[in-house]
Coordinates of C-alpha atoms in Angstrom, one line a residue:
Chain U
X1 CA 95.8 -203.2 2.8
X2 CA 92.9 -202.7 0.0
X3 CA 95.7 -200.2 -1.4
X4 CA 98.1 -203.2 -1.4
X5 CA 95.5 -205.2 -3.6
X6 CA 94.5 -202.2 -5.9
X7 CA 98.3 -201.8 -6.7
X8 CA 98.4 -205.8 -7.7
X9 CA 96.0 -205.6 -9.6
X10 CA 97.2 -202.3 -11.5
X11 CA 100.4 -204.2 -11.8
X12 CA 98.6 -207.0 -13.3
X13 CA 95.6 -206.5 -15.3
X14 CA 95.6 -210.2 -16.3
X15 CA 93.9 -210.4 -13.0
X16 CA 91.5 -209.4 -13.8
X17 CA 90.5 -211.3 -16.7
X18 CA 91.1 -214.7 -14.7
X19 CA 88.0 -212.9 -12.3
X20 CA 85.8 -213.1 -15.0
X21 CA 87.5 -216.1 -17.4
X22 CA 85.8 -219.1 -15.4
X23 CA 82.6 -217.9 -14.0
X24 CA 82.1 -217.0 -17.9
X25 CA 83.3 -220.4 -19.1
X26 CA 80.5 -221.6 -16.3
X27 CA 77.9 -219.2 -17.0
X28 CA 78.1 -220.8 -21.2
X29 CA 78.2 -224.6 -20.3
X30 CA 74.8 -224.7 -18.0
X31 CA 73.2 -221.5 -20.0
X32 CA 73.3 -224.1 -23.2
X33 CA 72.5 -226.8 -21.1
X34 CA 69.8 -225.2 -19.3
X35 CA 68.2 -224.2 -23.0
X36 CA 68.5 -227.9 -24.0
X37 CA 66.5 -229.2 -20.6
X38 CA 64.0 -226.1 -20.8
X39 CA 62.8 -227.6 -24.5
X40 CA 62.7 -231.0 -23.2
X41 CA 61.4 -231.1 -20.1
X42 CA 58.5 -229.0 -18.0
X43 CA 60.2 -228.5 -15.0
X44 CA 63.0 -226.0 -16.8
X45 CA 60.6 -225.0 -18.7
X46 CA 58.6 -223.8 -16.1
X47 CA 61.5 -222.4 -14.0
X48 CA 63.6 -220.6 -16.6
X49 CA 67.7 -219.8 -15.4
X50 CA 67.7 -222.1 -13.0
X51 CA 70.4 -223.6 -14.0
X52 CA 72.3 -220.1 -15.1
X53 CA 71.1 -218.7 -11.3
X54 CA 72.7 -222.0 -9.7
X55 CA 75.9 -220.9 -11.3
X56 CA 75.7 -217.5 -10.5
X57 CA 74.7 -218.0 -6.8
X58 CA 77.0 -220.7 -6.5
X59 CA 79.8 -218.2 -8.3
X60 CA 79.7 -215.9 -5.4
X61 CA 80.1 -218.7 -2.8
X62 CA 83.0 -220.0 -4.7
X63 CA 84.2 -216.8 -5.8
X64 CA 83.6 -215.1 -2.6
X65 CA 86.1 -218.0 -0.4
X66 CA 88.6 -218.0 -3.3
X67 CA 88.6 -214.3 -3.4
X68 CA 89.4 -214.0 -0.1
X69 CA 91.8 -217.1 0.3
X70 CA 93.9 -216.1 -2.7
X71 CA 94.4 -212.8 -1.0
X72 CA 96.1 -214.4 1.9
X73 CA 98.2 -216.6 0.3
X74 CA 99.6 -214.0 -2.0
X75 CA 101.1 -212.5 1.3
X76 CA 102.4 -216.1 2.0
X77 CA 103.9 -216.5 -1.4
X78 CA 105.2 -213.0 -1.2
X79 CA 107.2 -214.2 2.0
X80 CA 105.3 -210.6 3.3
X81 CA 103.0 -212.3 5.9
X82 CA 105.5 -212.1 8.3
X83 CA 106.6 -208.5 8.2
X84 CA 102.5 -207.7 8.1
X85 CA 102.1 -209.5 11.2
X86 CA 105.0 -207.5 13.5
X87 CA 103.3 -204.3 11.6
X88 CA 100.6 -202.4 13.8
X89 CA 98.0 -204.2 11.7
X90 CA 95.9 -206.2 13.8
X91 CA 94.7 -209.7 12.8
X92 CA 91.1 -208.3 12.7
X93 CA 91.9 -205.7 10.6
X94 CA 93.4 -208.3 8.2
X95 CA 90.6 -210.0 8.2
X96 CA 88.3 -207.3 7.4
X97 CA 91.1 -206.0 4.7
X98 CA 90.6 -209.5 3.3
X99 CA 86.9 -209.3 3.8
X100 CA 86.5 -206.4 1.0
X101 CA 88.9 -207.9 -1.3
X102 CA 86.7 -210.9 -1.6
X103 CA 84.2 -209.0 -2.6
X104 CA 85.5 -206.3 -4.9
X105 CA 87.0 -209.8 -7.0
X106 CA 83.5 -211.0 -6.7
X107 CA 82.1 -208.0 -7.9
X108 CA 84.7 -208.0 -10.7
X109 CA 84.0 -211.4 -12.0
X110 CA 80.2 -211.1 -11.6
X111 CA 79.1 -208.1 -12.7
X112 CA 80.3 -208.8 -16.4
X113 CA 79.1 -212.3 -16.3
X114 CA 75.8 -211.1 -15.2
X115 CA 75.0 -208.7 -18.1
X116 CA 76.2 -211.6 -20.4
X117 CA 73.8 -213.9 -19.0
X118 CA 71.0 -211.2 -19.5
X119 CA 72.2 -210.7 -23.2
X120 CA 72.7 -214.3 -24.4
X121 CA 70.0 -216.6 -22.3
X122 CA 67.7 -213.5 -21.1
X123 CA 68.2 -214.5 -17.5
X124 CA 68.0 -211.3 -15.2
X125 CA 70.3 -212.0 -12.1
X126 CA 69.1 -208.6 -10.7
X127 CA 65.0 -209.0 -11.7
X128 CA 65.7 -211.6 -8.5
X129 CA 65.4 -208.0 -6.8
X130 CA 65.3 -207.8 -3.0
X131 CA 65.6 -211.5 -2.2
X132 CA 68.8 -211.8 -4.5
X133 CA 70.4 -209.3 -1.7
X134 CA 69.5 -211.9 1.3
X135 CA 71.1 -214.5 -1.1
X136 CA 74.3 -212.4 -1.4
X137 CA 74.7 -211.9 2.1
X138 CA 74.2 -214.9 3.2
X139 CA 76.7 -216.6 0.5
X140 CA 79.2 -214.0 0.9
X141 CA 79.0 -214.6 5.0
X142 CA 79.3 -218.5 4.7
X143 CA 82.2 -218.0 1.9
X144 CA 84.3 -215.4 4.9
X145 CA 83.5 -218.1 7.5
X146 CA 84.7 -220.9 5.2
X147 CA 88.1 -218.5 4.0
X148 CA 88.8 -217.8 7.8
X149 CA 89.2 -221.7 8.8
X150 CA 91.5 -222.5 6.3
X151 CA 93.2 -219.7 6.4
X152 CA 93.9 -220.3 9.9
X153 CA 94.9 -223.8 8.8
X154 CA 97.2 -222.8 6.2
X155 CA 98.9 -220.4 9.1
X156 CA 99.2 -223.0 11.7
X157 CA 100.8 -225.5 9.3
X158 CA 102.0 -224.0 6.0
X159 CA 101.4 -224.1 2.6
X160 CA 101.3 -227.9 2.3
X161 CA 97.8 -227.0 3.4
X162 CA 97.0 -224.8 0.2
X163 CA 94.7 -227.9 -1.7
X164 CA 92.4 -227.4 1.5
X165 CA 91.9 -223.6 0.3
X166 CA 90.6 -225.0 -2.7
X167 CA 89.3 -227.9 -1.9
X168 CA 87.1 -227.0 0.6
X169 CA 84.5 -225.3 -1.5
X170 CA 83.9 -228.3 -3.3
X171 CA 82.9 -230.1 -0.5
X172 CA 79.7 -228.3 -0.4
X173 CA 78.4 -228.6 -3.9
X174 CA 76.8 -231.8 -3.3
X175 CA 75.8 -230.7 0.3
X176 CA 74.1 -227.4 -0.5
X177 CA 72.1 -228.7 -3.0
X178 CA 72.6 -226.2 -5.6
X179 CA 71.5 -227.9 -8.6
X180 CA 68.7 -230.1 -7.3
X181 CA 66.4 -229.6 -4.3
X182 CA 66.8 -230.8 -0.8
X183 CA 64.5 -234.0 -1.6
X184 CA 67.0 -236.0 -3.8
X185 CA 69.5 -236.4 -1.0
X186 CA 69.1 -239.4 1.6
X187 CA 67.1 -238.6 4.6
X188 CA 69.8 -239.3 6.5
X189 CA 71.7 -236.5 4.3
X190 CA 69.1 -233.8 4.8
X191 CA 69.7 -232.4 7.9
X192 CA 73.4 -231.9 7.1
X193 CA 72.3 -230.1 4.2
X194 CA 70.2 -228.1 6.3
X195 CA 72.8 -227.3 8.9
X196 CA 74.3 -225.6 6.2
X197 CA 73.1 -222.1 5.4
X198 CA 74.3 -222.3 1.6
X199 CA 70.9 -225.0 1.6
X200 CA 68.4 -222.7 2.2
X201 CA 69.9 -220.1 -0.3
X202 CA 69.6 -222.2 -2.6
X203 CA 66.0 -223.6 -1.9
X204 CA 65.0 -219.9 -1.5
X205 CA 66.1 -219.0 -5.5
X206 CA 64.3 -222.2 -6.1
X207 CA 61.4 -221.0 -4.5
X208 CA 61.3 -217.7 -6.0
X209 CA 62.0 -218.9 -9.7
X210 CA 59.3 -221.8 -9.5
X211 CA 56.6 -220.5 -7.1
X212 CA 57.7 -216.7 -7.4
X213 CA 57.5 -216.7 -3.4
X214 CA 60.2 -215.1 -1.3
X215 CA 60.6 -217.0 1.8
X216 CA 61.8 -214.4 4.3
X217 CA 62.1 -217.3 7.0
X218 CA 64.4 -219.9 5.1
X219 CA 66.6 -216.5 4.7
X220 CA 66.7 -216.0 8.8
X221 CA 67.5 -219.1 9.0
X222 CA 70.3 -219.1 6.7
X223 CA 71.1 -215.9 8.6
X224 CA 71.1 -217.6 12.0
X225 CA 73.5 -220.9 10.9
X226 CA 76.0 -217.9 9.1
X227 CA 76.2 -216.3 12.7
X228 CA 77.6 -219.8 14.0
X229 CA 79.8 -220.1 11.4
X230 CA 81.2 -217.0 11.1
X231 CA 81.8 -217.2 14.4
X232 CA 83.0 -220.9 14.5
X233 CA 85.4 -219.3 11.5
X234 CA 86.9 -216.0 13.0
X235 CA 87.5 -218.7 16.5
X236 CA 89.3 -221.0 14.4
X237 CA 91.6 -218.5 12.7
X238 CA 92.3 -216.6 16.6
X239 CA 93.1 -220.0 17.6
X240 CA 95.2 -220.9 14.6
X241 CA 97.1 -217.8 14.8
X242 CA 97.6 -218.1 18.5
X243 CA 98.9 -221.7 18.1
X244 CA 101.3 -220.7 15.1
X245 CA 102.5 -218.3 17.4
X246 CA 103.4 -220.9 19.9
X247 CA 104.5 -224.0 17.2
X248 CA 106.8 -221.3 15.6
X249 CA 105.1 -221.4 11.9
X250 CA 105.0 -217.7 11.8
X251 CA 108.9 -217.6 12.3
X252 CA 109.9 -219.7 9.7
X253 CA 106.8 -218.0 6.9
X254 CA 110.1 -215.9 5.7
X255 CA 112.8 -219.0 5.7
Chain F
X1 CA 121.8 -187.2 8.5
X2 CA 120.7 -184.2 6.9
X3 CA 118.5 -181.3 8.8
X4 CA 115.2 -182.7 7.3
X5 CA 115.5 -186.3 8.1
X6 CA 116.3 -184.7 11.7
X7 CA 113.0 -182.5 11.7
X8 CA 111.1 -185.6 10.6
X9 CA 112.4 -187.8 13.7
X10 CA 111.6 -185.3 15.3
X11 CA 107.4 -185.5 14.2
X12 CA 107.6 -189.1 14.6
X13 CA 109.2 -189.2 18.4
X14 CA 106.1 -186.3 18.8
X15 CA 103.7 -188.8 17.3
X16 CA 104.8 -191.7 19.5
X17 CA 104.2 -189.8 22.4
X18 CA 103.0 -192.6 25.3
X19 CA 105.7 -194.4 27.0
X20 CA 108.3 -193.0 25.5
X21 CA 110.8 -193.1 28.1
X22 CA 110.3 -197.0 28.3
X23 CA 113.6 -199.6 28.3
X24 CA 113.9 -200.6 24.5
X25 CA 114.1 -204.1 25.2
X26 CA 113.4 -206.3 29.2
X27 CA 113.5 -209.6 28.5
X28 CA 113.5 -211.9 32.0
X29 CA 113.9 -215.9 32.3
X30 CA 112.9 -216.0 28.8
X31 CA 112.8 -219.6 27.6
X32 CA 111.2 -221.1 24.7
X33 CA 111.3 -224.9 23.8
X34 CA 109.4 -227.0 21.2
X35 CA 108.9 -230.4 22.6
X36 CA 111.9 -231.7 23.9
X37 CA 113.8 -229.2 22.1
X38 CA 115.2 -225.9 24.2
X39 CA 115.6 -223.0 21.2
X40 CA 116.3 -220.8 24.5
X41 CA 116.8 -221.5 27.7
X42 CA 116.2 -218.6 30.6
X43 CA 117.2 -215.1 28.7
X44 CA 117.6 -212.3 31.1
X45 CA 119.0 -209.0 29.5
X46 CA 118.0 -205.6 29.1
X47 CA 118.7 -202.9 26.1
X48 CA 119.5 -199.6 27.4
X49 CA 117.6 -196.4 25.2
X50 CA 120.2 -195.5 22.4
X51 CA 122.1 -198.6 22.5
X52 CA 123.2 -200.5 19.4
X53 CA 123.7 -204.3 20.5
X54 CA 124.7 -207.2 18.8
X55 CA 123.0 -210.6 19.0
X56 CA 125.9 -213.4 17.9
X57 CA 125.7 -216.9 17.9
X58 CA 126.3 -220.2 15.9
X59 CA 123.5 -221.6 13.8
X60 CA 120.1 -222.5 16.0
X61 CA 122.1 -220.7 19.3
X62 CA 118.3 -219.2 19.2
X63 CA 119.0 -215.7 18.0
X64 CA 116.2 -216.0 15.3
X65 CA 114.1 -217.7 18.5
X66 CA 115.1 -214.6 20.3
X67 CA 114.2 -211.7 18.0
X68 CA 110.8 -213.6 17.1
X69 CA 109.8 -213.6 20.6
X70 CA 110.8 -210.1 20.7
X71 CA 108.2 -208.9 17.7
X72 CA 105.8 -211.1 19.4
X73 CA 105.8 -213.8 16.4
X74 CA 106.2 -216.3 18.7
X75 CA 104.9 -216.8 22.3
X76 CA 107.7 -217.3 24.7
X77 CA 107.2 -220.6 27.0
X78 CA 108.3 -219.1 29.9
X79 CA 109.4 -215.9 30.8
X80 CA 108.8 -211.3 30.0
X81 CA 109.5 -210.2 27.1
X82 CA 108.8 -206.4 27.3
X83 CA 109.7 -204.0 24.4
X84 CA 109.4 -200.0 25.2
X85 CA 107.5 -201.3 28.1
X86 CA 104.8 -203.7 26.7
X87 CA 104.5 -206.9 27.2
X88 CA 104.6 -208.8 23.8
X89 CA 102.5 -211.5 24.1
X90 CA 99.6 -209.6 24.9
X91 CA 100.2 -206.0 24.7
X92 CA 102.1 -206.1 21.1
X93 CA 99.3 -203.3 18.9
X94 CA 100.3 -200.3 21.9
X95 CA 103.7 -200.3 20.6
X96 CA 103.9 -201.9 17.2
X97 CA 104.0 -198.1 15.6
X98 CA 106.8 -197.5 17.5
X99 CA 109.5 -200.4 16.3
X100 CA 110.2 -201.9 12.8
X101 CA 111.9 -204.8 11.8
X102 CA 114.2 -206.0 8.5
X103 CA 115.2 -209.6 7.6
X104 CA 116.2 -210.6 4.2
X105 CA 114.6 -213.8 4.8
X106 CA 111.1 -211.8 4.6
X107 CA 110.3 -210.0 1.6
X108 CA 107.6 -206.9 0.7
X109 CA 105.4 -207.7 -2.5
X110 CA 107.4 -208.4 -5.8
X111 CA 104.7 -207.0 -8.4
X112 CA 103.9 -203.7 -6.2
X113 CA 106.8 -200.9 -7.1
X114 CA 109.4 -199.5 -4.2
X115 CA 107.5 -196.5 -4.4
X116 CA 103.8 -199.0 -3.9
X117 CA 105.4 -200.9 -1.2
X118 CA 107.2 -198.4 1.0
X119 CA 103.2 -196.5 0.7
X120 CA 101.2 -199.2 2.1
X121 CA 103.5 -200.0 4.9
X122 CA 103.8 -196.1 5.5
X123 CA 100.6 -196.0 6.0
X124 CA 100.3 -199.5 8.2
X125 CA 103.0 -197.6 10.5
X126 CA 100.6 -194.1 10.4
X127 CA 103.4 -192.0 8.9
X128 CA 101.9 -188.4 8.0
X129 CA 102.7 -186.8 4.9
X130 CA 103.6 -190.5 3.0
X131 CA 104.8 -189.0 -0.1
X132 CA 107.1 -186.5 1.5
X133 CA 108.6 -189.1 4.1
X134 CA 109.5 -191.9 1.2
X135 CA 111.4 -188.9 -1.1
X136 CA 113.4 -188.5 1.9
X137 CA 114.1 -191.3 2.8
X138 CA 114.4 -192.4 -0.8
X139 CA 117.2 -189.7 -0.9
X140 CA 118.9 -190.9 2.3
X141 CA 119.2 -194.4 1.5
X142 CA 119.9 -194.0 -2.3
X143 CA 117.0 -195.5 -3.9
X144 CA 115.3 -192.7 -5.4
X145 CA 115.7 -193.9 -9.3
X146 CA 114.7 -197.1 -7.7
X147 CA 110.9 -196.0 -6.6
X148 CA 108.9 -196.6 -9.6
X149 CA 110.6 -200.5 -10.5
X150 CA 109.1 -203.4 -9.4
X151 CA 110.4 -205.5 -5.8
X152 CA 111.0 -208.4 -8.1
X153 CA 113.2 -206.9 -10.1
X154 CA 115.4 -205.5 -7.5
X155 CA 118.8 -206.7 -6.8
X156 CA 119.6 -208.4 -3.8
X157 CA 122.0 -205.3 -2.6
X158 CA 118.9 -202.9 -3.8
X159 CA 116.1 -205.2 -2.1
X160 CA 118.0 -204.8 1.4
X161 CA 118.4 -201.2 0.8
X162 CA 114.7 -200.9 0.3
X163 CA 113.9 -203.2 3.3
X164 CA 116.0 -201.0 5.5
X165 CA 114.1 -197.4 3.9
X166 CA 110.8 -199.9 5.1
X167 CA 112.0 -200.5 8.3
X168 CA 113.0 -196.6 8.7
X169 CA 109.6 -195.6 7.3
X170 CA 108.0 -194.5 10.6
X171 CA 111.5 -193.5 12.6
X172 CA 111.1 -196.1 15.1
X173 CA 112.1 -196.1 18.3
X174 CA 113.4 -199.2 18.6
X175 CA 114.8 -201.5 15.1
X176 CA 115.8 -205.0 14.7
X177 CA 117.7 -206.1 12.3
X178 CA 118.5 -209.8 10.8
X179 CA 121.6 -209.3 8.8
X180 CA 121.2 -206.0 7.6
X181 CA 124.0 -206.0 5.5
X182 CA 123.4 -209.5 4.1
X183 CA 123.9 -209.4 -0.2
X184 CA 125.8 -205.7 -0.1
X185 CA 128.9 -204.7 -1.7
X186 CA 131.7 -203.8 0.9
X187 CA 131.4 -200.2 0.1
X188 CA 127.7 -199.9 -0.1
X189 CA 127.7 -202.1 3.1
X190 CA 129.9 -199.8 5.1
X191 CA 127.7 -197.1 4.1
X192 CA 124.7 -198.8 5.2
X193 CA 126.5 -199.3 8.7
X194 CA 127.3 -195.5 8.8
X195 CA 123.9 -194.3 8.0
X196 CA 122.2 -196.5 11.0
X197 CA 124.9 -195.3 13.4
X198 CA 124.1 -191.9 12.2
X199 CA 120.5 -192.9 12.7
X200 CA 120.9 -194.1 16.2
X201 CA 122.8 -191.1 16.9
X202 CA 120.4 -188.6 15.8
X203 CA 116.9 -190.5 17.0
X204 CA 118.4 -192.0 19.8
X205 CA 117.1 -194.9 18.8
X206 CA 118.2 -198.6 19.8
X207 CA 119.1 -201.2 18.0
X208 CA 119.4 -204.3 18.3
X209 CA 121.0 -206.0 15.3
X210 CA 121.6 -210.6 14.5
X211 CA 125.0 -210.9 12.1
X212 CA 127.1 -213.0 11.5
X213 CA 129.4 -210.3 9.8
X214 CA 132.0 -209.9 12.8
X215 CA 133.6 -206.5 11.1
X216 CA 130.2 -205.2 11.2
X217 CA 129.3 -206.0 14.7
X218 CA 132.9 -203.9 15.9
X219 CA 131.8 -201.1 13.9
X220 CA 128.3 -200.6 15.2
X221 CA 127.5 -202.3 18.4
X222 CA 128.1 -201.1 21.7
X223 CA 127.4 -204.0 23.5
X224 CA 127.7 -207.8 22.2
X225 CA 125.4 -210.8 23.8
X226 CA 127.1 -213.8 22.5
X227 CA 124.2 -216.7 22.3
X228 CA 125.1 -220.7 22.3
X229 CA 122.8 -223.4 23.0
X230 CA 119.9 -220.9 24.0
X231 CA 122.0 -219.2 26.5
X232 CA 124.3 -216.0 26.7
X233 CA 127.8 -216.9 27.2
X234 CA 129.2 -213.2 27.0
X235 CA 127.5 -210.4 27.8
X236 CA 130.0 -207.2 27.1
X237 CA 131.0 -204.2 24.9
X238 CA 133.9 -205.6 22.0
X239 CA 136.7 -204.1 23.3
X240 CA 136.5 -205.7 26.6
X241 CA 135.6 -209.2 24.8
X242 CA 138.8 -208.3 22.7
X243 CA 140.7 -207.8 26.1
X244 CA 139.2 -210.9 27.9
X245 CA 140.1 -213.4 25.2
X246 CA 143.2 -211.6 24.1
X247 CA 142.3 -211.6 20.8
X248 CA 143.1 -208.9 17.8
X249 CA 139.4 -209.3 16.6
X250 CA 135.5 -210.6 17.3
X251 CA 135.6 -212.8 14.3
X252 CA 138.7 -214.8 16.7
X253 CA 136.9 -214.3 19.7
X254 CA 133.4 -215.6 18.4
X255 CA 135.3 -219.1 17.3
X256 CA 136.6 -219.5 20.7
X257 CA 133.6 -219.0 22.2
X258 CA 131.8 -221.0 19.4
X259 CA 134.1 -223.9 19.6
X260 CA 133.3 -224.3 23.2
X261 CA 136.2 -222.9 24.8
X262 CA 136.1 -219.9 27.6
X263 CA 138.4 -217.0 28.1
X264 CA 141.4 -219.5 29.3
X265 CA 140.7 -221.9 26.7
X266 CA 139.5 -224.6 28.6
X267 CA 136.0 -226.1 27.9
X268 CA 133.4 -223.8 28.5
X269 CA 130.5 -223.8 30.4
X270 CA 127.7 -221.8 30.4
X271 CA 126.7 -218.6 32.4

């Protein structure tokens, strides 16, 4: 199935510039802003590319879902789903095949940006060192668990659901509290936030850019809620599938 | 079939291995509704190894119901649905290498090339030796200066040809086929028809084949199950349907049967 991608892309090479066109467009708008708040006020001052690693972090939670949900519905819009699923490719290997593509686009799109945010705003994404790996896994986890609900939705009932796939990420901005801390939202609002492992990925960089302190134990904690939801995610999809199977959705993918 | 294509059936039926001697297809009091709706309502038929039947019937008589259930892309209501022994609903990855499947109401990727698409699902079936298996079969089924252009740009009489190469890709044991000779010329159409009777032949494969193309169904199929209203109505190789219904072709028996009368032309009921 990764060979299926690889030969998309080699068909395509527009591709890949898309991978890299809006985390770019992204990494310029809150690099210059980030500039503009770091001469005017102490706190940016004091924790330079914190803006710049809110994008980025929140790039590979974005990228990671999209990644992965674009790879499904190409097989949708290819009418192609349907002669994969009566193949001897099982739904788990799919999902795993679907798994790597998300991050190979990630990687595609990131990597680039990265080194541009080094050269024009001086921010070093990889001087995070060993706690920017815990971020990574833990975003890239919650964007698979995310990718495998609604792709499971958009099995069960069709590509009317496609907004969901896009939608979906969005919800969490606000949530995860990617560009403020955990404090500015309601009380009432916090422990939502913190049921949500992006949260504590987010408070971790935080932490590390401001107080240049690694907290191992927000990141097992972010580690435990991303075993529920990928769990909660891969359940959803079986049971999507399943049901597709019994509404006839999968049938009519082709017609 | 040439001696190549033989040797290569050959490998595959090796490959396959377990269960071989299976029955093709057991389907028993197989029923499928969707609400109040009845798409089929208590199939019981088997396919015999090396058989060639035809599935027939009038829009929604639930062939399309029928063949899903059968590749285990839908879950039957009630009833067995066994193909080369496993049970579909549950047992579907044991024998998944072992059948294949063409619609031209599904499609492979339009970007990748012939050559791209027929290697990724080669490899989905296991095939061995990818490269070698696609020239042949590129050879057989004329497509060869078709390998390197894109799905998308494909005719509709070249896309079919390539879906049928994709569903011969791993030699399976069993194939079922919606329409296969939907969007082909007559003569390219009669060829296609020869090559999966040769097919058959030489693999002693079955197949089980949906049309609506009545000519097509007398030249290939052994054995024709006539489907209305979710049920089998005739059950019986065309020349005795011919004889039954004293008619000169299918085509004139299929609108009898169709129209809702039986053999004596009287309003039919069903079996």
């Amino acid at each position: 199935m990764i060979l299926r991608y690889a030969y998309l892309f080699s068909a395509s090479p527009i591709r890949l510039v898309e991978l890299m066109y809006w985390p770019f467009v992204q990494l310029l708008m809150w690099g210059f802003l980030q500039i503009h708040l770091a001469e005017n006020t102490s706190l940016f001052a004091q924790g330079a590319g914190l803006l710049i690693g809110s994008v980025l972090l929140w790039d590979i939670l974005f990228r990671g879902k999209i990644g992965f949900s674009i790879c499904f519905l190409e097989e949708m819009w290819a009418r192609n789903l349907g002669l994969l699923l009566v193949s001897p490719l099982s739904a788990n290997e799919f999902l795993a095949s679907l798994s790597v593509m998300s991050v190979l686009r990630l990687l595609v799109g990131l990597i680039p940006v990265t080194i541009l945010a080094k050269v024009i705003f001086g921010f070093d994404l990889l001087g995070l060192g060993l706690p920017l790996a815990a971020f990574f896994a833990n975003l890239i986890l919650t964007s698979w668990a995310l990718a495998m609900f609604t792709s499971g939705v958009i099995l069960r009932y069709g590509l009317g659901a496609e907004e969901l796939s896009w939608g979906l990420g969005f919800v969490l901005l606000p949530l995860c509290c990617v560009y403020y801390p955990l404090e500015v939202l309601p009380g009432w609002l916090q422990p939502v936030a913190l049921a949500l492992p992006p949260t504590h990925v987010f408070e971790g960089m935080r932490m590390v850019l401001l107080e240049g302190v690694f907290d191992a134990a927000q990141m097992w904690r972010a580690l435990g809620l991303n075993v529920i939801f990928i769990a909660a995610g891969y359940i959803s999809f079986r049971l999507f599938l399943a049901s597709a199977r019994v509404s006839g959705s999968l049938s009519q993918i082709g017609e | 079939m040439n001696s190549s294509a033989a040797n290569e059936i050959d490998d595959a039926l090796a490959r396959a291995g377990d269960g071989a001697a299976a029955t093709p297809i057991a389907v028993r009091d197989l029923v499928k509704r969707y609400g109040q709706v009845t798409a089929v309502a208590g199939l019981t038929f088997t396919i015999a190894a090396g058989s060639v039947t035809a599935l027939l019937g009038g829009n929604g008589a639930g062939k399309t119901t029928t063949i899903a259930m059968l590749l285990g892309l839908l879950t039957p209501t009630s009833g067995e649905v066994r193909v080369l022994g496993a049970d579909m609903t549950r047992e579907r990855s044991r024998v998944a290498h072992r059948i294949n499947f063409e619609s031209p109401y599904m499609d492979m990727p339009m970007r990748l090339t012939v050559r791209q698409n027929l290697s990724v699902y080669a490899r989905l079936y296991g095939v061995r030796n990818v490269a070698e298996r696609i020239g042949t079969l590129a050879d057989e089924m004329q497509i060869s200066p078709l390998l390197d252009r894109q799905n998308g740009k494909l005719s509709a009489g070249q896309k079919t040809r390539v879906s049928l190469a994709k569903a011969l890709l791993n030699a399976p044991e069993l194939l079922l086929l919606d329409e296969p000779t939907a969007s082909l010329d007559p003569d390219t159409a009669d060829w296609v028809r020869s090559h999966l009777k040769d097919y058959a032949a030489a693999r002693g494969a079955s197949i089980l084949l949906a049309s609506h193309n009545m000519a097509e169904v007398e030249r290939l199929a052994d054995r024709v199950l006539i489907m209305k209203t979710g049920r089998i109505v005739e059950d019986a190789p065309p020349p005795a349907l011919l004889r039954k219904y004293r008619k000169k072709t299918l085509e004139a028996v299929f609108l009898q049967i169709v129209r809702g009368n039986d053999a004596h032309g009287t309003q039919q009921r069903h079996v």
